[in-house]
Amino acid sequence: MSMKKAAVIGWPIRHSKSPIIHNHWLEKHRIQGSYEAIAISSEDLKAQVRALVEAGYCGFNVTAPHKQAIIPLMDFVRAEAERIGAVNTVVVNPDGTLEGRNTDSFGFIINLKENSKIFDSKKPIVVLGAGGAARAVVYALQKDGATDIRIVNRTLARAKELAAMFGGTSGHPWELLPDLLKDTALLVNTTSLGMTGQPALDIDLNPLPKTALVHDIVYHPLKTGLLQTAAGRGNPIVTGLGMLLHQARPAFQAWFGVMPDVDADLMKKVLA
Ligand code: ATR
C-alpha cells in the first residue's frame, strides 16, 4: 500500500500538538503514513492547498488563522462545519475534490462525557466567550439536548449574535455573571483568558454551586487559574487536553481508516 500523507496547516504552526498526536497513532497502528506541520500564510492559502492536493495528500487539519478562510476552497462542507462556520479537517476525496468537516464539537462533547458522570445537558449551562471556539461548544451542547445555554461575553453584541443562531441559548454581558452562575450546572471557558501569555480569567466563583462541573478548553497551562480555583472549592473539573486529543480522532479515521483511542502514552507525549 502506498504511503498516505496528511498535515496540519496554519500560521504560525510550530506550536501545534497535532503532529505528536497523529504520529503516535500512525506508529501504534503500524500504518504507513506521515503527518507534518506546514506553515502557510493567508496570502498563499489557495495556491498551497492546491499544491497539497497535487502532492497527493489525503487530507489536512486547518488551524488559526485559516478555519474560516478555507471554506470557499471546499467542494463540499459538512452540515456541522457549515453551522459552526469553521472547518478544522479537510478530506481529499479520491477524485481530488475537497470536503470540509469540523471535529471540534465532537472532541468537546466526547471529552466532557468521558470525564464526567454528572454531566446533564438539560441543566443550566454558562459558556464564557462568543468566538469560533464558543460556536463549536454551543453547537455540541445543543446537539446533545441542552435547552438553557447562557452565553456570556465581553462584547455583548457577539453573545447575542451567537445566541440568535442557536435555539435554547441566550446572550448576556459579563456583569450578570454572578446572577447567572447561581443555578449553573456546567461552566465552560472558551475565551483565551487564562492561556499562557494571555491575561488571567478573573471571575468570582462564589455564586457557583459546588456541584457544578467546570471545564476550561484552554490546555496551556493544563490547570488554568479557573480550574485551580474551582478544584480548590471542591467543584469537579475537566481540563482542555481531552478536547484537543478527541477532536483529532475522526480526522485520523477519515484519512487512515482506523478510529484511534486516547491512551495514557499519548497524554504523556502531548504534555512532555
Ligand atoms: P476563538 O476562535 O479561539 O474562539 P475568537 O473568535 O477571537 O477566538 O474569540 C475569542 C473570545 O475570547 C471572544 O469571546 C473574546 O471576547 P470578545 O468577543 O469581547 O472579543 C474573548 N476574549 C479575548 N480576550 C479577552 C479579554 N481580555 N477579556 C474578555 N474576553 C476576551
XYZ file of N, CA, C and O in Angstrom, residues 61-189:
516
model
N -5.442 18.983 8.593
C -6.133 19.798 9.589
C -5.860 21.261 9.295
O -4.830 21.595 8.713
N -6.798 22.072 9.722
C -6.692 23.510 9.493
C -6.781 24.201 10.842
O -7.684 23.919 11.627
N -5.804 25.057 11.125
C -5.879 25.800 12.387
C -5.742 27.290 12.115
O -5.757 27.726 10.962
N -5.667 28.067 13.199
C -5.656 29.530 13.065
C -4.545 29.980 12.111
O -3.453 29.410 12.142
N -4.788 30.937 11.252
C -6.000 31.755 11.118
C -6.895 31.338 9.950
O -7.642 32.160 9.442
N -6.839 30.054 9.541
C -7.484 29.670 8.263
C -8.829 28.960 8.383
O -9.390 28.548 7.377
N -9.333 28.762 9.608
C -10.527 27.912 9.768
C -11.764 28.430 9.019
O -12.619 27.644 8.638
N -11.844 29.736 8.863
C -12.971 30.295 8.091
C -12.576 30.480 6.623
O -13.355 30.172 5.722
N -11.360 30.966 6.415
C -10.906 31.307 5.052
C -10.847 30.082 4.136
O -10.930 30.207 2.915
N -10.745 28.903 4.738
C -10.634 27.678 3.941
C -11.994 27.283 3.327
O -12.043 26.564 2.318
N -13.075 27.758 3.910
C -14.415 27.306 3.494
C -14.685 27.504 1.995
O -15.111 26.553 1.324
N -14.412 28.685 1.429
C -14.694 28.855 -0.016
C -13.848 27.957 -0.919
O -14.173 27.803 -2.098
N -12.791 27.367 -0.373
C -11.935 26.497 -1.194
C -12.444 25.054 -1.214
O -11.873 24.192 -1.890
N -13.509 24.789 -0.465
C -14.050 23.424 -0.375
C -15.060 23.147 -1.498
O -15.793 24.037 -1.909
N -15.107 21.876 -1.941
C -16.154 21.472 -2.890
C -17.423 21.093 -2.128
O -18.532 21.265 -2.618
N -17.230 20.516 -0.926
C -18.364 20.169 -0.051
C -18.012 20.604 1.365
O -16.859 20.502 1.764
N -19.045 21.051 2.105
C -18.837 21.359 3.524
C -19.913 20.604 4.301
O -21.108 20.745 4.018
N -19.483 19.783 5.244
C -20.457 19.018 6.042
C -21.316 19.947 6.894
O -20.864 21.026 7.292
N -22.521 19.467 7.210
C -23.504 20.305 7.906
C -22.946 20.923 9.195
O -23.162 22.107 9.463
N -22.206 20.125 9.992
C -21.760 20.665 11.290
C -20.745 21.781 11.091
O -20.758 22.777 11.816
N -19.901 21.658 10.072
C -18.903 22.697 9.803
C -19.577 23.969 9.296
O -19.202 25.083 9.655
N -20.600 23.755 8.488
C -21.381 24.877 7.962
C -22.011 25.659 9.113
O -21.935 26.880 9.184
N -22.606 24.920 10.038
C -23.322 25.539 11.163
C -22.352 26.238 12.127
O -22.637 27.318 12.633
N -21.215 25.602 12.354
C -20.216 26.187 13.259
C -19.494 27.344 12.556
O -18.991 28.263 13.194
N -19.478 27.295 11.236
C -18.836 28.370 10.471
C -17.328 28.240 10.431
O -16.620 29.226 10.241
N -16.831 27.016 10.631
C -15.383 26.800 10.626
C -15.074 25.360 10.206
O -15.819 24.447 10.551
N -13.990 25.196 9.458
C -13.521 23.870 9.046
C -12.175 23.625 9.714
O -11.275 24.457 9.617
N -12.055 22.500 10.441
C -10.746 22.179 11.029
C -10.147 20.908 10.417
O -9.018 20.544 10.733
N -10.917 20.240 9.561
C -10.445 18.998 8.943
C -10.855 18.974 7.475
O -12.030 19.203 7.165
N -9.907 18.700 6.599
C -10.210 18.593 5.169
C -9.868 17.180 4.701
O -8.792 16.650 5.023
N -10.809 16.570 3.994
C -10.584 15.249 3.417
C -10.470 15.428 1.902
O -11.354 16.038 1.283
N -9.374 14.926 1.336
C -9.224 14.960 -0.129
C -9.802 13.651 -0.657
O -9.288 12.569 -0.355
N -10.885 13.749 -1.403
C -11.524 12.547 -1.952
C -10.664 11.979 -3.086
O -9.835 12.692 -3.663
N -10.877 10.688 -3.422
C -10.063 10.070 -4.489
C -10.135 10.843 -5.811
O -9.173 10.856 -6.577
N -11.268 11.532 -6.064
C -11.361 12.293 -7.325
C -10.766 13.704 -7.210
O -10.919 14.516 -8.117
N -10.117 13.981 -6.078
C -9.456 15.276 -5.914
C -10.335 16.371 -5.347
O -9.869 17.484 -5.098
N -11.632 16.073 -5.133
C -12.495 17.092 -4.530
C -12.196 17.198 -3.024
O -11.725 16.239 -2.400
N -12.510 18.364 -2.469
C -12.183 18.629 -1.067
C -13.443 18.719 -0.212
O -14.390 19.417 -0.581
N -13.432 17.994 0.916
C -14.579 18.017 1.821
C -14.166 18.623 3.163
O -13.224 18.148 3.796
N -14.886 19.666 3.579
C -14.582 20.333 4.850
C -15.438 19.804 5.980
O -16.650 19.665 5.839
N -14.793 19.491 7.098
C -15.515 18.996 8.270
C -15.102 19.798 9.503
O -14.093 20.503 9.472
N -15.868 19.643 10.582
C -15.458 20.232 11.854
C -15.574 19.162 12.928
O -16.658 18.632 13.164
N -14.452 18.829 13.557
C -14.439 17.764 14.573
C -14.296 18.337 15.989
O -14.211 17.581 16.950
N -14.269 19.680 16.120
C -14.103 20.291 17.446
C -15.286 20.006 18.371
O -15.107 19.782 19.567
N -16.509 20.022 17.803
C -17.678 19.800 18.660
C -17.702 18.347 19.150
O -18.014 18.085 20.308
N -17.316 17.412 18.271
C -17.189 16.006 18.671
C -16.173 15.897 19.817
O -16.430 15.274 20.843
N -15.013 16.533 19.629
C -13.951 16.470 20.651
C -14.426 17.005 21.980
O -14.159 16.415 23.037
N -15.166 18.093 21.935
C -15.643 18.723 23.167
C -16.607 17.815 23.926
O -16.442 17.552 25.114
N -17.621 17.308 23.223
C -18.687 16.584 23.936
C -18.219 15.192 24.392
O -18.558 14.742 25.481
N -17.410 14.529 23.563
C -16.907 13.204 23.958
C -16.016 13.333 25.182
O -16.108 12.560 26.136
N -15.162 14.341 25.173
C -14.270 14.539 26.308
C -15.049 14.850 27.585
O -14.763 14.310 28.656
N -16.065 15.691 27.444
C -16.875 16.060 28.609
C -17.541 14.816 29.205
O -17.502 14.581 30.407
N -18.115 13.991 28.337
C -18.830 12.806 28.820
C -17.877 11.753 29.383
O -18.216 11.060 30.330
N -16.685 11.645 28.785
C -15.719 10.665 29.302
C -15.217 11.058 30.679
O -14.810 10.217 31.462
N -15.203 12.364 30.933
C -14.616 12.839 32.182
C -15.622 13.126 33.277
O -15.238 13.483 34.380
N -16.900 13.042 32.946
C -17.878 13.371 33.966
C -19.121 12.512 33.881
O -19.778 12.454 32.847
N -19.416 11.864 34.992
C -20.645 11.064 35.064
C -21.826 11.978 35.374
O -22.972 11.618 35.145
N -21.537 13.166 35.934
C -22.637 14.018 36.403
C -23.177 14.952 35.321
O -24.195 15.590 35.511
N -22.475 15.026 34.166
C -22.906 15.986 33.154
C -24.326 15.681 32.664
O -24.641 14.571 32.284
N -25.176 16.714 32.719
C -26.562 16.574 32.267
C -26.886 17.818 31.433
O -27.014 18.924 31.976
N -27.020 17.613 30.127
C -27.182 18.764 29.231
C -28.486 19.524 29.467
O -28.655 20.638 28.987
N -29.413 18.914 30.211
C -30.708 19.575 30.449
C -30.633 20.668 31.514
O -31.546 21.471 31.664
N -29.541 20.692 32.283
C -29.416 21.696 33.357
C -28.768 22.975 32.820
O -28.133 22.952 31.771
N -28.918 24.106 33.528
C -28.365 25.370 33.029
C -26.848 25.330 32.814
O -26.109 24.768 33.629
N -26.426 25.922 31.699
C -25.014 25.926 31.298
C -24.585 27.369 31.042
O -25.326 28.133 30.414
N -23.402 27.748 31.520
C -22.837 29.059 31.179
C -21.604 28.838 30.302
O -20.705 28.077 30.666
N -21.611 29.480 29.135
C -20.464 29.436 28.226
C -19.824 30.826 28.209
O -20.494 31.811 27.884
N -18.559 30.919 28.582
C -17.837 32.192 28.540
C -17.181 32.341 27.181
O -16.411 31.469 26.772
N -17.496 33.431 26.469
C -16.907 33.683 25.154
C -17.925 33.474 24.056
O -18.936 32.766 24.239
N -17.676 34.133 22.915
C -18.624 34.039 21.795
C -17.880 33.982 20.465
O -18.410 34.384 19.435
N -16.642 33.486 20.477
C -15.853 33.382 19.249
C -16.052 32.030 18.576
O -17.061 31.341 18.801
N -15.094 31.649 17.755
C -15.183 30.403 16.993
C -15.255 29.178 17.901
O -16.032 28.249 17.647
N -14.461 29.162 18.967
C -14.460 28.017 19.882
C -15.822 27.894 20.565
O -16.353 26.785 20.728
N -16.404 29.032 20.940
C -17.719 29.020 21.595
C -18.776 28.441 20.658
O -19.658 27.694 21.086
N -18.671 28.747 19.376
C -19.655 28.228 18.412
C -19.623 26.710 18.343
O -20.675 26.056 18.288
N -18.426 26.141 18.362
C -18.305 24.671 18.331
C -18.876 24.067 19.616
O -19.556 23.041 19.590
N -18.623 24.718 20.747
C -19.093 24.229 22.052
C -20.625 24.329 22.136
O -21.302 23.377 22.538
N -21.173 25.474 21.732
C -22.626 25.668 21.786
C -23.318 24.682 20.843
O -24.327 24.062 21.184
N -22.749 24.491 19.659
C -23.305 23.530 18.688
C -23.365 22.134 19.320
O -24.390 21.446 19.248
N -22.250 21.731 19.942
C -22.173 20.384 20.540
C -23.169 20.222 21.673
O -23.858 19.195 21.778
N -23.275 21.237 22.528
C -24.178 21.152 23.683
C -25.634 21.113 23.227
O -26.441 20.346 23.751
N -25.933 21.920 22.221
C -27.310 21.948 21.731
C -27.681 20.618 21.082
O -28.780 20.098 21.274
N -26.744 20.066 20.324
C -26.979 18.772 19.673
C -27.201 17.678 20.717
O -27.925 16.715 20.486
N -26.571 17.872 21.881
C -26.707 16.897 22.966
C -27.996 17.121 23.764
O -28.253 16.409 24.732
N -28.768 18.136 23.409
C -30.067 18.333 24.068
C -30.143 19.495 25.031
O -31.145 19.644 25.735
N -29.102 20.325 25.106
C -29.133 21.452 26.044
C -30.236 22.437 25.661
O -30.455 22.713 24.479
N -30.925 22.959 26.681
C -32.030 23.884 26.423
C -31.839 25.223 27.122
O -32.639 26.136 26.949
N -30.811 25.334 27.965
C -30.564 26.609 28.664
C -29.071 26.897 28.667
O -28.367 26.600 29.630
N -28.590 27.447 27.550
C -27.168 27.804 27.432
C -27.063 29.320 27.501
O -27.613 30.024 26.648
N -26.366 29.818 28.513
C -26.212 31.265 28.710
C -24.826 31.664 28.218
O -23.815 31.288 28.806
N -24.809 32.404 27.112
C -23.535 32.820 26.521
C -23.164 34.179 27.092
O -23.911 35.149 26.956
N -22.021 34.222 27.761
C -21.580 35.451 28.430
C -20.304 35.922 27.756
O -19.344 35.151 27.628
N -20.311 37.187 27.309
C -19.146 37.668 26.560
C -18.866 39.135 26.846
O -19.786 39.895 27.135
N -17.560 39.508 26.773
C -17.169 40.912 26.966
C -17.943 41.812 25.998
O -18.501 42.814 26.383
N -17.976 41.409 24.718
C -18.732 42.172 23.727
C -20.130 41.567 23.627
O -20.313 40.497 23.031
N -21.099 42.253 24.244
C -22.458 41.705 24.335
C -23.047 41.382 22.958
O -23.717 40.360 22.792
N -22.770 42.248 21.977
C -23.357 42.050 20.640
C -22.982 40.679 20.073
O -23.797 40.020 19.420
N -21.735 40.239 20.332
C -21.312 38.923 19.814
C -22.044 37.788 20.528
O -22.378 36.769 19.927
N -22.294 37.974 21.831
C -23.030 36.950 22.599
C -24.452 36.831 22.063
O -24.980 35.733 21.877
N -25.050 37.983 21.788
C -26.437 37.997 21.286
C -26.505 37.397 19.883
O -27.451 36.683 19.542
N -25.498 37.718 19.089
C -25.448 37.209 17.709
C -25.353 35.673 17.713
O -26.065 34.988 16.989
N -24.483 35.156 18.573
C -24.337 33.696 18.671
C -25.636 33.073 19.195
O -26.101 32.055 18.669
N -26.228 33.716 20.197
C -27.478 33.193 20.771
C -28.589 33.153 19.719
O -29.405 32.234 19.709
N -28.586 34.131 18.828
C -29.639 34.190 17.807
C -29.507 33.053 16.797
O -30.475 32.677 16.138
N -28.310 32.491 16.699
C -28.077 31.411 15.722
C -28.535 30.049 16.222
O -28.749 29.134 15.440
N -28.600 29.895 17.542
C -28.920 28.587 18.124
C -30.092 28.714 19.089
O -30.092 29.588 19.955
N -31.070 27.841 18.957
C -32.201 27.840 19.889
C -31.734 27.406 21.277
O -30.688 26.780 21.419
N -32.504 27.747 22.307
C -32.161 27.305 23.668
C -30.978 28.035 24.253
O -30.366 27.579 25.222
N -30.633 29.170 23.649
C -29.477 29.923 24.138
C -29.885 31.368 24.410
O -30.890 31.847 23.886
N -29.085 32.057 25.231
C -29.325 33.482 25.469
C -27.972 34.171 25.628
O -26.998 33.549 26.052
N -27.920 35.465 25.274
C -26.660 36.211 25.347
C -26.684 37.211 26.488
O -27.696 37.878 26.702
N -25.560 37.317 27.225
C -25.515 38.186 28.415
C -24.185 38.914 28.542
O -23.155 38.407 28.107
N -24.216 40.089 29.219
C -22.954 40.783 29.494
C -22.235 40.160 30.697
O -22.857 39.485 31.526
N -20.953 40.385 30.751
C -20.088 39.850 31.805
C -20.611 40.193 33.205
O -20.532 39.380 34.127
N -21.183 41.424 33.354
C -21.621 41.903 34.684
C -22.715 41.022 35.303
O -22.884 40.995 36.516
N -23.446 40.294 34.466
C -24.543 39.475 35.014
C -24.080 38.095 35.492
O -24.880 37.299 35.980
N -22.794 37.840 35.325
C -22.267 36.511 35.649
C -22.634 36.015 37.059
O -23.101 34.873 37.197
N -22.468 36.860 38.118
C -22.784 36.361 39.462
C -24.205 35.790 39.551
O -24.417 34.732 40.155
N -25.137 36.461 38.914
C -26.534 36.011 38.937
C -26.740 34.737 38.121
O -27.449 33.817 38.533
N -26.088 34.707 36.965
C -26.257 33.567 36.046
C -25.637 32.295 36.606
O -26.076 31.191 36.299
N -24.583 32.460 37.435
C -23.873 31.276 37.948
C -24.647 30.554 39.049
O -24.392 29.376 39.305
N -25.616 31.241 39.667
C -26.272 30.712 40.878
C -26.852 29.308 40.730
O -26.798 28.518 41.659
N -27.445 29.017 39.562
C -28.037 27.686 39.374
C -27.374 26.923 38.225
O -27.969 26.020 37.631
N -26.125 27.314 37.911
C -25.419 26.691 36.788
C -24.870 25.310 37.166
O -24.333 25.122 38.253
N -25.021 24.364 36.234
C -24.512 23.004 36.480
C -23.225 22.741 35.701
O -22.478 21.814 36.007
N -22.995 23.547 34.647
C -21.758 23.409 33.852
C -21.287 24.791 33.456
O -22.053 25.573 32.882
N -20.011 25.094 33.754
C -19.395 26.358 33.346
C -18.242 26.015 32.404
O -17.375 25.220 32.757
N -18.275 26.596 31.195
C -17.217 26.314 30.208
C -16.530 27.613 29.805
O -17.211 28.559 29.386
N -15.205 27.655 29.897
C -14.474 28.819 29.377
C -13.992 28.535 27.959
O -13.226 27.601 27.736
